[in-house]
């Protein structure tokens, strides 16, 4: 990262700090089959809300979709009288299908993701031979966020931070004194996200993480996934900047960039692909919409052979 970009990043973090002071309420929903934590974040004063990283239930064996996980979010929102302003995606997930379009139908809210989704669309559009009818300009989303963009949930200020490395399009949403960081960090006893997908980069991931860890120690962090560390028998998805700085297995204070890149590269070489990567990416690069029906009225998920 150049001196110019470092200065810009520092200025954006400072803008976050100046806007702090209000604490949103957060209700999380954990989907064990995909190890995914979805979040409803809302302003307790105005009851305006955002849904972050929702899950569409998908049975890989049958190819059937359902809405039990998303319905739990709908029930919570309606029970608490919330008004959804945003359906936020931290990135185009490779491990679960997004339920954002269905949740928009039920609850409203603008669908938003990072502007670098166009890079993901271009790369995976080619991998899946999606054809010219698949738009690669991010037009499937209502808003494409860029680094430093500001928005509000009710009266609570929020800022978007570009944190690439896991994918080119990863974004973190800092909302009041809470950060939703997608696939960058996991719980301190589990470490960090992989960086070996097309467009991923371990060095970028390290720098993105260090940027996130420059937030105040007391900043609450909500994660997108948990897999249970070896010595832990329960799922967890909330931590803090201080806890990550002090104890994250992979990037605690004192770990150098070169040490991290070596560790992450060697570790990633041992990992299998996520079991739902084929359907997930094809759907999520389309903003959560299923591929268009073919001439027989049926939608299909493609499986490229010997490609990934």
PDB file of C-alpha atoms in Angstrom:
ATOM      1  CA  UNK A   1       0.000   0.000   0.000  1.00  0.00           C
ATOM      2  CA  UNK A   2       1.435   3.372  -1.019  1.00  0.00           C
ATOM      3  CA  UNK A   3       1.971   6.294   1.366  1.00  0.00           C
ATOM      4  CA  UNK A   4      -0.988   8.027  -0.324  1.00  0.00           C
ATOM      5  CA  UNK A   5      -3.289   5.072   0.302  1.00  0.00           C
ATOM      6  CA  UNK A   6      -2.032   4.680   3.869  1.00  0.00           C
ATOM      7  CA  UNK A   7      -2.801   8.334   4.539  1.00  0.00           C
ATOM      8  CA  UNK A   8      -6.252   7.977   2.991  1.00  0.00           C
ATOM      9  CA  UNK A   9      -6.939   4.869   5.057  1.00  0.00           C
ATOM     10  CA  UNK A  10      -5.879   6.661   8.249  1.00  0.00           C
ATOM     11  CA  UNK A  11      -8.138   9.602   7.415  1.00  0.00           C
ATOM     12  CA  UNK A  12     -11.116   7.300   6.883  1.00  0.00           C
ATOM     13  CA  UNK A  13     -10.531   5.522  10.192  1.00  0.00           C
ATOM     14  CA  UNK A  14     -10.285   8.924  11.896  1.00  0.00           C
ATOM     15  CA  UNK A  15     -13.631   9.840  10.337  1.00  0.00           C
ATOM     16  CA  UNK A  16     -15.093   6.724  11.908  1.00  0.00           C
ATOM     17  CA  UNK A  17     -13.743   7.689  15.323  1.00  0.00           C
ATOM     18  CA  UNK A  18     -15.179  11.186  15.099  1.00  0.00           C
ATOM     19  CA  UNK A  19     -18.611   9.777  14.354  1.00  0.00           C
ATOM     20  CA  UNK A  20     -18.603   7.290  17.204  1.00  0.00           C
ATOM     21  CA  UNK A  21     -20.713   7.491  20.319  1.00  0.00           C
ATOM     22  CA  UNK A  22     -23.948   5.781  19.335  1.00  0.00           C
ATOM     23  CA  UNK A  23     -24.283   2.052  19.805  1.00  0.00           C
ATOM     24  CA  UNK A  24     -26.569   0.037  17.541  1.00  0.00           C
ATOM     25  CA  UNK A  25     -28.400  -3.046  18.685  1.00  0.00           C
ATOM     26  CA  UNK A  26     -27.362  -6.300  17.020  1.00  0.00           C
ATOM     27  CA  UNK A  27     -29.225  -9.597  16.756  1.00  0.00           C
ATOM     28  CA  UNK A  28     -27.311 -12.441  15.130  1.00  0.00           C
ATOM     29  CA  UNK A  29     -28.602 -15.600  13.470  1.00  0.00           C
ATOM     30  CA  UNK A  30     -26.249 -18.568  13.079  1.00  0.00           C
ATOM     31  CA  UNK A  31     -26.738 -21.094  10.288  1.00  0.00           C
ATOM     32  CA  UNK A  32     -24.853 -24.206  11.351  1.00  0.00           C
ATOM     33  CA  UNK A  33     -24.969 -26.048   7.974  1.00  0.00           C
ATOM     34  CA  UNK A  34     -22.929 -23.224   6.395  1.00  0.00           C
ATOM     35  CA  UNK A  35     -21.264 -21.953   9.601  1.00  0.00           C
ATOM     36  CA  UNK A  36     -22.567 -18.490   8.732  1.00  0.00           C
ATOM     37  CA  UNK A  37     -23.559 -15.681  11.090  1.00  0.00           C
ATOM     38  CA  UNK A  38     -26.099 -13.213   9.678  1.00  0.00           C
ATOM     39  CA  UNK A  39     -26.857 -10.011  11.548  1.00  0.00           C
ATOM     40  CA  UNK A  40     -29.684  -7.540  11.979  1.00  0.00           C
ATOM     41  CA  UNK A  41     -28.254  -4.220  13.161  1.00  0.00           C
ATOM     42  CA  UNK A  42     -30.599  -1.419  14.159  1.00  0.00           C
ATOM     43  CA  UNK A  43     -30.874   1.995  15.751  1.00  0.00           C
ATOM     44  CA  UNK A  44     -32.835   1.540  19.007  1.00  0.00           C
ATOM     45  CA  UNK A  45     -34.082   5.137  18.782  1.00  0.00           C
ATOM     46  CA  UNK A  46     -35.547   5.133  15.248  1.00  0.00           C
ATOM     47  CA  UNK A  47     -35.881   1.348  14.736  1.00  0.00           C
ATOM     48  CA  UNK A  48     -34.273   1.603  11.309  1.00  0.00           C
ATOM     49  CA  UNK A  49     -32.239  -1.479  10.464  1.00  0.00           C
ATOM     50  CA  UNK A  50     -29.918  -3.316   8.083  1.00  0.00           C
ATOM     51  CA  UNK A  51     -29.600  -7.031   7.391  1.00  0.00           C
ATOM     52  CA  UNK A  52     -26.037  -8.235   6.829  1.00  0.00           C
ATOM     53  CA  UNK A  53     -24.966 -11.456   5.049  1.00  0.00           C
ATOM     54  CA  UNK A  54     -28.266 -13.338   4.960  1.00  0.00           C
ATOM     55  CA  UNK A  55     -28.531 -17.057   4.120  1.00  0.00           C
ATOM     56  CA  UNK A  56     -30.784 -18.853   1.646  1.00  0.00           C
ATOM     57  CA  UNK A  57     -31.201 -22.501   2.622  1.00  0.00           C
ATOM     58  CA  UNK A  58     -29.916 -24.786  -0.149  1.00  0.00           C
ATOM     59  CA  UNK A  59     -29.838 -28.561  -0.236  1.00  0.00           C
ATOM     60  CA  UNK A  60     -26.970 -29.557  -2.528  1.00  0.00           C
ATOM     61  CA  UNK A  61     -28.179 -33.124  -3.051  1.00  0.00           C
ATOM     62  CA  UNK A  62     -31.621 -32.135  -4.347  1.00  0.00           C
ATOM     63  CA  UNK A  63     -30.900 -28.619  -5.606  1.00  0.00           C
ATOM     64  CA  UNK A  64     -33.839 -27.310  -3.568  1.00  0.00           C
ATOM     65  CA  UNK A  65     -33.954 -23.903  -1.900  1.00  0.00           C
ATOM     66  CA  UNK A  66     -36.008 -22.850   1.120  1.00  0.00           C
ATOM     67  CA  UNK A  67     -36.357 -19.902   3.455  1.00  0.00           C
ATOM     68  CA  UNK A  68     -36.297 -21.122   7.061  1.00  0.00           C
ATOM     69  CA  UNK A  69     -33.134 -19.189   7.942  1.00  0.00           C
ATOM     70  CA  UNK A  70     -34.320 -16.017   6.232  1.00  0.00           C
ATOM     71  CA  UNK A  71     -37.798 -16.348   7.745  1.00  0.00           C
ATOM     72  CA  UNK A  72     -36.264 -16.152  11.219  1.00  0.00           C
ATOM     73  CA  UNK A  73     -34.896 -12.737  10.273  1.00  0.00           C
ATOM     74  CA  UNK A  74     -38.275 -11.642   8.915  1.00  0.00           C
ATOM     75  CA  UNK A  75     -39.970 -12.746  12.128  1.00  0.00           C
ATOM     76  CA  UNK A  76     -37.482 -10.826  14.280  1.00  0.00           C
ATOM     77  CA  UNK A  77     -37.770  -7.651  12.215  1.00  0.00           C
ATOM     78  CA  UNK A  78     -41.567  -7.699  12.312  1.00  0.00           C
ATOM     79  CA  UNK A  79     -41.755  -8.611  16.001  1.00  0.00           C
ATOM     80  CA  UNK A  80     -39.586  -5.610  16.909  1.00  0.00           C
ATOM     81  CA  UNK A  81     -41.236  -3.179  14.515  1.00  0.00           C
ATOM     82  CA  UNK A  82     -38.053  -2.511  12.548  1.00  0.00           C
ATOM     83  CA  UNK A  83     -37.834  -0.780   9.179  1.00  0.00           C
ATOM     84  CA  UNK A  84     -35.113  -2.260   6.969  1.00  0.00           C
ATOM     85  CA  UNK A  85     -33.115   0.319   5.031  1.00  0.00           C
ATOM     86  CA  UNK A  86     -30.331  -1.919   3.747  1.00  0.00           C
ATOM     87  CA  UNK A  87     -29.592  -5.482   2.688  1.00  0.00           C
ATOM     88  CA  UNK A  88     -25.797  -5.491   3.000  1.00  0.00           C
ATOM     89  CA  UNK A  89     -23.347  -8.059   1.641  1.00  0.00           C
ATOM     90  CA  UNK A  90     -19.761  -7.955   2.876  1.00  0.00           C
ATOM     91  CA  UNK A  91     -18.691  -9.837  -0.294  1.00  0.00           C
ATOM     92  CA  UNK A  92     -19.826 -12.464  -2.808  1.00  0.00           C
ATOM     93  CA  UNK A  93     -19.781 -15.466  -0.515  1.00  0.00           C
ATOM     94  CA  UNK A  94     -18.439 -18.858  -1.597  1.00  0.00           C
ATOM     95  CA  UNK A  95     -20.013 -20.900   1.194  1.00  0.00           C
ATOM     96  CA  UNK A  96     -23.687 -19.957   1.217  1.00  0.00           C
ATOM     97  CA  UNK A  97     -26.330 -18.491  -1.061  1.00  0.00           C
ATOM     98  CA  UNK A  98     -27.621 -15.020  -0.234  1.00  0.00           C
ATOM     99  CA  UNK A  99     -31.299 -14.575   0.672  1.00  0.00           C
ATOM    100  CA  UNK A 100     -31.167 -10.811   0.045  1.00  0.00           C
ATOM    101  CA  UNK A 101     -33.601 -10.694  -2.917  1.00  0.00           C
ATOM    102  CA  UNK A 102     -36.232 -12.666  -1.003  1.00  0.00           C
ATOM    103  CA  UNK A 103     -35.699 -10.523   2.090  1.00  0.00           C
ATOM    104  CA  UNK A 104     -36.100  -7.413  -0.053  1.00  0.00           C
ATOM    105  CA  UNK A 105     -39.493  -8.712  -1.152  1.00  0.00           C
ATOM    106  CA  UNK A 106     -40.510  -9.306   2.457  1.00  0.00           C
ATOM    107  CA  UNK A 107     -38.890  -6.345   4.213  1.00  0.00           C
ATOM    108  CA  UNK A 108     -37.533  -3.858   1.679  1.00  0.00           C
ATOM    109  CA  UNK A 109     -34.124  -2.228   1.868  1.00  0.00           C
ATOM    110  CA  UNK A 110     -31.511  -1.396  -0.758  1.00  0.00           C
ATOM    111  CA  UNK A 111     -29.145  -4.211  -1.734  1.00  0.00           C
ATOM    112  CA  UNK A 112     -25.515  -3.088  -1.499  1.00  0.00           C
ATOM    113  CA  UNK A 113     -22.052  -4.601  -1.925  1.00  0.00           C
ATOM    114  CA  UNK A 114     -18.546  -3.341  -2.671  1.00  0.00           C
ATOM    115  CA  UNK A 115     -17.859  -1.837  -6.099  1.00  0.00           C
ATOM    116  CA  UNK A 116     -15.137  -4.416  -6.758  1.00  0.00           C
ATOM    117  CA  UNK A 117     -17.900  -6.992  -7.248  1.00  0.00           C
ATOM    118  CA  UNK A 118     -17.398  -6.213 -10.935  1.00  0.00           C
ATOM    119  CA  UNK A 119     -13.952  -7.872 -10.719  1.00  0.00           C
ATOM    120  CA  UNK A 120     -15.537 -10.970  -9.164  1.00  0.00           C
ATOM    121  CA  UNK A 121     -18.245 -10.971 -11.832  1.00  0.00           C
ATOM    122  CA  UNK A 122     -15.676 -10.785 -14.590  1.00  0.00           C
ATOM    123  CA  UNK A 123     -13.502 -13.584 -13.176  1.00  0.00           C
ATOM    124  CA  UNK A 124     -16.305 -15.975 -12.306  1.00  0.00           C
ATOM    125  CA  UNK A 125     -18.417 -15.011 -15.291  1.00  0.00           C
ATOM    126  CA  UNK A 126     -15.635 -16.539 -17.384  1.00  0.00           C
ATOM    127  CA  UNK A 127     -15.164 -19.552 -15.107  1.00  0.00           C
ATOM    128  CA  UNK A 128     -18.875 -20.385 -15.322  1.00  0.00           C
ATOM    129  CA  UNK A 129     -19.173 -19.331 -18.985  1.00  0.00           C
ATOM    130  CA  UNK A 130     -22.118 -17.161 -17.972  1.00  0.00           C
ATOM    131  CA  UNK A 131     -22.487 -15.635 -21.435  1.00  0.00           C
ATOM    132  CA  UNK A 132     -23.183 -12.116 -22.603  1.00  0.00           C
ATOM    133  CA  UNK A 133     -26.586 -11.929 -20.907  1.00  0.00           C
ATOM    134  CA  UNK A 134     -24.864 -11.908 -17.524  1.00  0.00           C
ATOM    135  CA  UNK A 135     -24.092  -8.264 -16.720  1.00  0.00           C
ATOM    136  CA  UNK A 136     -20.650  -7.713 -15.227  1.00  0.00           C
ATOM    137  CA  UNK A 137     -21.236  -4.106 -14.161  1.00  0.00           C
ATOM    138  CA  UNK A 138     -22.749  -4.664 -10.705  1.00  0.00           C
ATOM    139  CA  UNK A 139     -26.191  -3.641 -11.928  1.00  0.00           C
ATOM    140  CA  UNK A 140     -27.784  -6.504  -9.991  1.00  0.00           C
ATOM    141  CA  UNK A 141     -27.249  -4.382  -6.853  1.00  0.00           C
ATOM    142  CA  UNK A 142     -28.928  -1.129  -5.823  1.00  0.00           C
ATOM    143  CA  UNK A 143     -25.688   0.437  -4.623  1.00  0.00           C
ATOM    144  CA  UNK A 144     -22.006  -0.299  -5.076  1.00  0.00           C
ATOM    145  CA  UNK A 145     -20.030   0.992  -2.109  1.00  0.00           C
ATOM    146  CA  UNK A 146     -16.534   2.402  -2.451  1.00  0.00           C
ATOM    147  CA  UNK A 147     -13.901   2.773   0.225  1.00  0.00           C
ATOM    148  CA  UNK A 148     -14.815   5.581   2.603  1.00  0.00           C
ATOM    149  CA  UNK A 149     -18.464   5.868   1.574  1.00  0.00           C
ATOM    150  CA  UNK A 150     -20.761   7.026   4.380  1.00  0.00           C
ATOM    151  CA  UNK A 151     -24.363   6.103   5.110  1.00  0.00           C
ATOM    152  CA  UNK A 152     -26.729   5.964   8.073  1.00  0.00           C
ATOM    153  CA  UNK A 153     -28.913   3.443   9.801  1.00  0.00           C
ATOM    154  CA  UNK A 154     -31.488   5.639  11.434  1.00  0.00           C
ATOM    155  CA  UNK A 155     -29.424   8.260  13.252  1.00  0.00           C
ATOM    156  CA  UNK A 156     -26.306   6.114  13.525  1.00  0.00           C
ATOM    157  CA  UNK A 157     -23.388   7.014  11.275  1.00  0.00           C
ATOM    158  CA  UNK A 158     -21.714   4.255   9.259  1.00  0.00           C
ATOM    159  CA  UNK A 159     -18.665   4.055   7.031  1.00  0.00           C
ATOM    160  CA  UNK A 160     -17.577   1.444   4.499  1.00  0.00           C
ATOM    161  CA  UNK A 161     -13.979   0.195   4.476  1.00  0.00           C
ATOM    162  CA  UNK A 162     -12.561  -1.786   1.549  1.00  0.00           C
ATOM    163  CA  UNK A 163     -10.750  -4.790   3.042  1.00  0.00           C
ATOM    164  CA  UNK A 164      -9.656  -7.008   0.129  1.00  0.00           C
ATOM    165  CA  UNK A 165      -7.614 -10.163   0.388  1.00  0.00           C
ATOM    166  CA  UNK A 166     -10.155 -12.930   0.858  1.00  0.00           C
ATOM    167  CA  UNK A 167     -11.776 -11.636  -2.340  1.00  0.00           C
ATOM    168  CA  UNK A 168     -11.213  -8.365  -4.216  1.00  0.00           C
ATOM    169  CA  UNK A 169     -14.640  -7.053  -3.172  1.00  0.00           C
ATOM    170  CA  UNK A 170     -14.631  -7.570   0.609  1.00  0.00           C
ATOM    171  CA  UNK A 171     -16.047  -4.642   2.567  1.00  0.00           C
ATOM    172  CA  UNK A 172     -16.345  -3.974   6.294  1.00  0.00           C
ATOM    173  CA  UNK A 173     -19.218  -1.909   7.650  1.00  0.00           C
ATOM    174  CA  UNK A 174     -18.385   0.168  10.724  1.00  0.00           C
ATOM    175  CA  UNK A 175     -21.726   1.217  12.197  1.00  0.00           C
ATOM    176  CA  UNK A 176     -21.449   3.357  15.307  1.00  0.00           C
ATOM    177  CA  UNK A 177     -19.123   1.466  17.643  1.00  0.00           C
ATOM    178  CA  UNK A 178     -19.594  -1.897  15.907  1.00  0.00           C
ATOM    179  CA  UNK A 179     -17.743  -3.386  12.923  1.00  0.00           C
ATOM    180  CA  UNK A 180     -19.092  -6.113  10.640  1.00  0.00           C
ATOM    181  CA  UNK A 181     -15.980  -7.458   8.948  1.00  0.00           C
ATOM    182  CA  UNK A 182     -17.116 -10.327   6.727  1.00  0.00           C
ATOM    183  CA  UNK A 183     -14.404 -12.861   5.855  1.00  0.00           C
ATOM    184  CA  UNK A 184     -11.238 -11.245   7.159  1.00  0.00           C
ATOM    185  CA  UNK A 185     -10.847 -12.346  10.772  1.00  0.00           C
ATOM    186  CA  UNK A 186     -12.359 -15.221  12.700  1.00  0.00           C
ATOM    187  CA  UNK A 187     -12.482 -15.626  16.481  1.00  0.00           C
ATOM    188  CA  UNK A 188      -9.028 -15.127  18.039  1.00  0.00           C
ATOM    189  CA  UNK A 189      -8.667 -18.864  18.729  1.00  0.00           C
ATOM    190  CA  UNK A 190      -9.377 -19.733  15.074  1.00  0.00           C
ATOM    191  CA  UNK A 191      -7.408 -17.129  13.119  1.00  0.00           C
ATOM    192  CA  UNK A 192      -8.080 -15.568   9.733  1.00  0.00           C
ATOM    193  CA  UNK A 193      -9.882 -16.146   6.437  1.00  0.00           C
ATOM    194  CA  UNK A 194      -8.325 -17.924   3.483  1.00  0.00           C
ATOM    195  CA  UNK A 195      -6.897 -15.950   0.566  1.00  0.00           C
ATOM    196  CA  UNK A 196      -6.572 -18.525  -2.223  1.00  0.00           C
ATOM    197  CA  UNK A 197      -9.782 -17.961  -4.205  1.00  0.00           C
ATOM    198  CA  UNK A 198      -9.447 -16.318  -7.642  1.00  0.00           C
ATOM    199  CA  UNK A 199      -8.593 -12.685  -6.957  1.00  0.00           C
ATOM    200  CA  UNK A 200      -7.558 -13.376  -3.361  1.00  0.00           C
ATOM    201  CA  UNK A 201      -4.228 -12.189  -1.972  1.00  0.00           C
ATOM    202  CA  UNK A 202      -2.671 -12.997   1.415  1.00  0.00           C
ATOM    203  CA  UNK A 203      -0.606  -9.813   1.479  1.00  0.00           C
ATOM    204  CA  UNK A 204      -3.674  -7.688   0.829  1.00  0.00           C
ATOM    205  CA  UNK A 205      -5.533  -9.594   3.538  1.00  0.00           C
ATOM    206  CA  UNK A 206      -2.826  -8.857   6.099  1.00  0.00           C
ATOM    207  CA  UNK A 207      -2.954  -5.137   5.312  1.00  0.00           C
ATOM    208  CA  UNK A 208      -6.736  -5.107   5.439  1.00  0.00           C
ATOM    209  CA  UNK A 209      -6.684  -6.800   8.831  1.00  0.00           C
ATOM    210  CA  UNK A 210      -4.132  -4.365  10.201  1.00  0.00           C
ATOM    211  CA  UNK A 211      -6.393  -1.554   9.040  1.00  0.00           C
ATOM    212  CA  UNK A 212      -9.336  -3.048  10.908  1.00  0.00           C
ATOM    213  CA  UNK A 213      -7.201  -3.537  14.014  1.00  0.00           C
ATOM    214  CA  UNK A 214      -6.359   0.169  14.000  1.00  0.00           C
ATOM    215  CA  UNK A 215      -9.880   0.810  15.285  1.00  0.00           C
ATOM    216  CA  UNK A 216     -10.214   1.382  19.053  1.00  0.00           C
ATOM    217  CA  UNK A 217      -9.684  -1.688  21.197  1.00  0.00           C
ATOM    218  CA  UNK A 218     -13.234  -1.592  22.542  1.00  0.00           C
ATOM    219  CA  UNK A 219     -14.801  -1.772  19.064  1.00  0.00           C
ATOM    220  CA  UNK A 220     -17.140  -4.743  18.927  1.00  0.00           C
ATOM    221  CA  UNK A 221     -16.518  -7.022  15.952  1.00  0.00           C
ATOM    222  CA  UNK A 222     -19.169  -9.264  14.419  1.00  0.00           C
ATOM    223  CA  UNK A 223     -17.914 -12.074  12.201  1.00  0.00           C
ATOM    224  CA  UNK A 224     -19.436 -13.837   9.228  1.00  0.00           C
ATOM    225  CA  UNK A 225     -18.331 -17.371  10.155  1.00  0.00           C
ATOM    226  CA  UNK A 226     -17.270 -19.640  12.968  1.00  0.00           C
ATOM    227  CA  UNK A 227     -16.047 -23.231  12.827  1.00  0.00           C
ATOM    228  CA  UNK A 228     -15.268 -23.894  16.516  1.00  0.00           C
ATOM    229  CA  UNK A 229     -11.615 -23.900  17.516  1.00  0.00           C
ATOM    230  CA  UNK A 230     -10.192 -27.257  18.672  1.00  0.00           C
ATOM    231  CA  UNK A 231     -10.586 -26.438  22.369  1.00  0.00           C
ATOM    232  CA  UNK A 232     -14.014 -24.779  22.042  1.00  0.00           C
ATOM    233  CA  UNK A 233     -17.325 -26.683  21.921  1.00  0.00           C
ATOM    234  CA  UNK A 234     -19.654 -23.763  21.071  1.00  0.00           C
ATOM    235  CA  UNK A 235     -20.057 -21.369  18.152  1.00  0.00           C
ATOM    236  CA  UNK A 236     -19.072 -17.717  18.591  1.00  0.00           C
ATOM    237  CA  UNK A 237     -19.241 -14.720  16.272  1.00  0.00           C
ATOM    238  CA  UNK A 238     -18.663 -11.637  18.442  1.00  0.00           C
ATOM    239  CA  UNK A 239     -15.244 -10.441  19.548  1.00  0.00           C
ATOM    240  CA  UNK A 240     -13.401  -7.104  19.807  1.00  0.00           C
ATOM    241  CA  UNK A 241     -10.477  -5.296  18.277  1.00  0.00           C
ATOM    242  CA  UNK A 242      -8.563  -5.638  21.530  1.00  0.00           C
ATOM    243  CA  UNK A 243      -9.110  -9.385  21.740  1.00  0.00           C
ATOM    244  CA  UNK A 244      -7.974  -9.834  18.144  1.00  0.00           C
ATOM    245  CA  UNK A 245      -4.893  -7.669  18.635  1.00  0.00           C
ATOM    246  CA  UNK A 246      -3.880  -9.570  21.751  1.00  0.00           C
ATOM    247  CA  UNK A 247      -4.695 -13.160  20.884  1.00  0.00           C
ATOM    248  CA  UNK A 248      -5.522 -13.875  17.242  1.00  0.00           C
ATOM    249  CA  UNK A 249      -3.593 -16.996  16.304  1.00  0.00           C
ATOM    250  CA  UNK A 250      -2.488 -15.606  12.961  1.00  0.00           C
ATOM    251  CA  UNK A 251      -2.248 -11.819  13.284  1.00  0.00           C
ATOM    252  CA  UNK A 252      -1.792 -10.848  16.935  1.00  0.00           C
ATOM    253  CA  UNK A 253       0.469  -7.883  17.663  1.00  0.00           C
ATOM    254  CA  UNK A 254       4.039  -8.644  16.619  1.00  0.00           C
ATOM    255  CA  UNK A 255       3.257 -10.888  13.632  1.00  0.00           C
ATOM    256  CA  UNK A 256       4.958  -9.479  10.547  1.00  0.00           C
ATOM    257  CA  UNK A 257       3.502  -9.300   7.064  1.00  0.00           C
ATOM    258  CA  UNK A 258       6.032 -11.816   5.728  1.00  0.00           C
ATOM    259  CA  UNK A 259       5.285 -14.256   8.544  1.00  0.00           C
ATOM    260  CA  UNK A 260       1.568 -13.983   7.886  1.00  0.00           C
ATOM    261  CA  UNK A 261       1.869 -14.395   4.114  1.00  0.00           C
ATOM    262  CA  UNK A 262       4.022 -17.515   4.546  1.00  0.00           C
ATOM    263  CA  UNK A 263       1.616 -19.029   7.093  1.00  0.00           C
ATOM    264  CA  UNK A 264      -1.528 -18.159   5.115  1.00  0.00           C
ATOM    265  CA  UNK A 265      -0.138 -19.434   1.803  1.00  0.00           C
ATOM    266  CA  UNK A 266       1.006 -22.731   3.294  1.00  0.00           C
ATOM    267  CA  UNK A 267      -2.236 -23.222   5.201  1.00  0.00           C
ATOM    268  CA  UNK A 268      -4.440 -22.394   2.200  1.00  0.00           C
ATOM    269  CA  UNK A 269      -2.648 -25.048   0.145  1.00  0.00           C
ATOM    270  CA  UNK A 270      -4.063 -27.697   2.505  1.00  0.00           C
ATOM    271  CA  UNK A 271      -7.703 -26.531   2.391  1.00  0.00           C
ATOM    272  CA  UNK A 272     -10.499 -28.036   0.341  1.00  0.00           C
ATOM    273  CA  UNK A 273     -12.891 -25.780  -1.525  1.00  0.00           C
ATOM    274  CA  UNK A 274     -16.105 -24.874   0.325  1.00  0.00           C
ATOM    275  CA  UNK A 275     -18.743 -27.504  -0.395  1.00  0.00           C
ATOM    276  CA  UNK A 276     -21.214 -24.932  -1.754  1.00  0.00           C
ATOM    277  CA  UNK A 277     -18.798 -22.813  -3.770  1.00  0.00           C
ATOM    278  CA  UNK A 278     -20.340 -23.731  -7.149  1.00  0.00           C
ATOM    279  CA  UNK A 279     -23.934 -22.711  -6.394  1.00  0.00           C
ATOM    280  CA  UNK A 280     -22.945 -19.915  -4.020  1.00  0.00           C
ATOM    281  CA  UNK A 281     -20.750 -17.915  -6.352  1.00  0.00           C
ATOM    282  CA  UNK A 282     -23.077 -18.348  -9.341  1.00  0.00           C
ATOM    283  CA  UNK A 283     -25.979 -16.986  -7.307  1.00  0.00           C
ATOM    284  CA  UNK A 284     -24.154 -14.360  -5.261  1.00  0.00           C
ATOM    285  CA  UNK A 285     -22.386 -12.759  -8.213  1.00  0.00           C
ATOM    286  CA  UNK A 286     -25.943 -12.147  -9.495  1.00  0.00           C
ATOM    287  CA  UNK A 287     -26.963 -10.328  -6.317  1.00  0.00           C
ATOM    288  CA  UNK A 288     -28.583 -13.457  -4.874  1.00  0.00           C
ATOM    289  CA  UNK A 289     -30.696 -14.149  -7.945  1.00  0.00           C
ATOM    290  CA  UNK A 290     -30.742 -17.686  -9.353  1.00  0.00           C
ATOM    291  CA  UNK A 291     -29.423 -18.161 -12.915  1.00  0.00           C
ATOM    292  CA  UNK A 292     -32.022 -17.489 -15.594  1.00  0.00           C
ATOM    293  CA  UNK A 293     -34.318 -20.355 -16.517  1.00  0.00           C
ATOM    294  CA  UNK A 294     -33.420 -22.223 -19.677  1.00  0.00           C
ATOM    295  CA  UNK A 295     -35.854 -22.985 -22.517  1.00  0.00           C
ATOM    296  CA  UNK A 296     -37.504 -25.768 -20.487  1.00  0.00           C
ATOM    297  CA  UNK A 297     -38.296 -23.357 -17.635  1.00  0.00           C
ATOM    298  CA  UNK A 298     -35.707 -24.888 -15.271  1.00  0.00           C
ATOM    299  CA  UNK A 299     -32.803 -23.042 -13.646  1.00  0.00           C
ATOM    300  CA  UNK A 300     -29.426 -24.804 -13.548  1.00  0.00           C
ATOM    301  CA  UNK A 301     -26.201 -24.558 -11.565  1.00  0.00           C
ATOM    302  CA  UNK A 302     -23.112 -25.212 -13.684  1.00  0.00           C
ATOM    303  CA  UNK A 303     -20.202 -27.336 -12.460  1.00  0.00           C
ATOM    304  CA  UNK A 304     -17.021 -26.579 -14.412  1.00  0.00           C
ATOM    305  CA  UNK A 305     -14.870 -29.708 -14.659  1.00  0.00           C
ATOM    306  CA  UNK A 306     -11.206 -29.468 -13.621  1.00  0.00           C
ATOM    307  CA  UNK A 307     -11.409 -25.681 -13.497  1.00  0.00           C
ATOM    308  CA  UNK A 308     -11.138 -24.775  -9.790  1.00  0.00           C
TER     309      UNK A 308
END
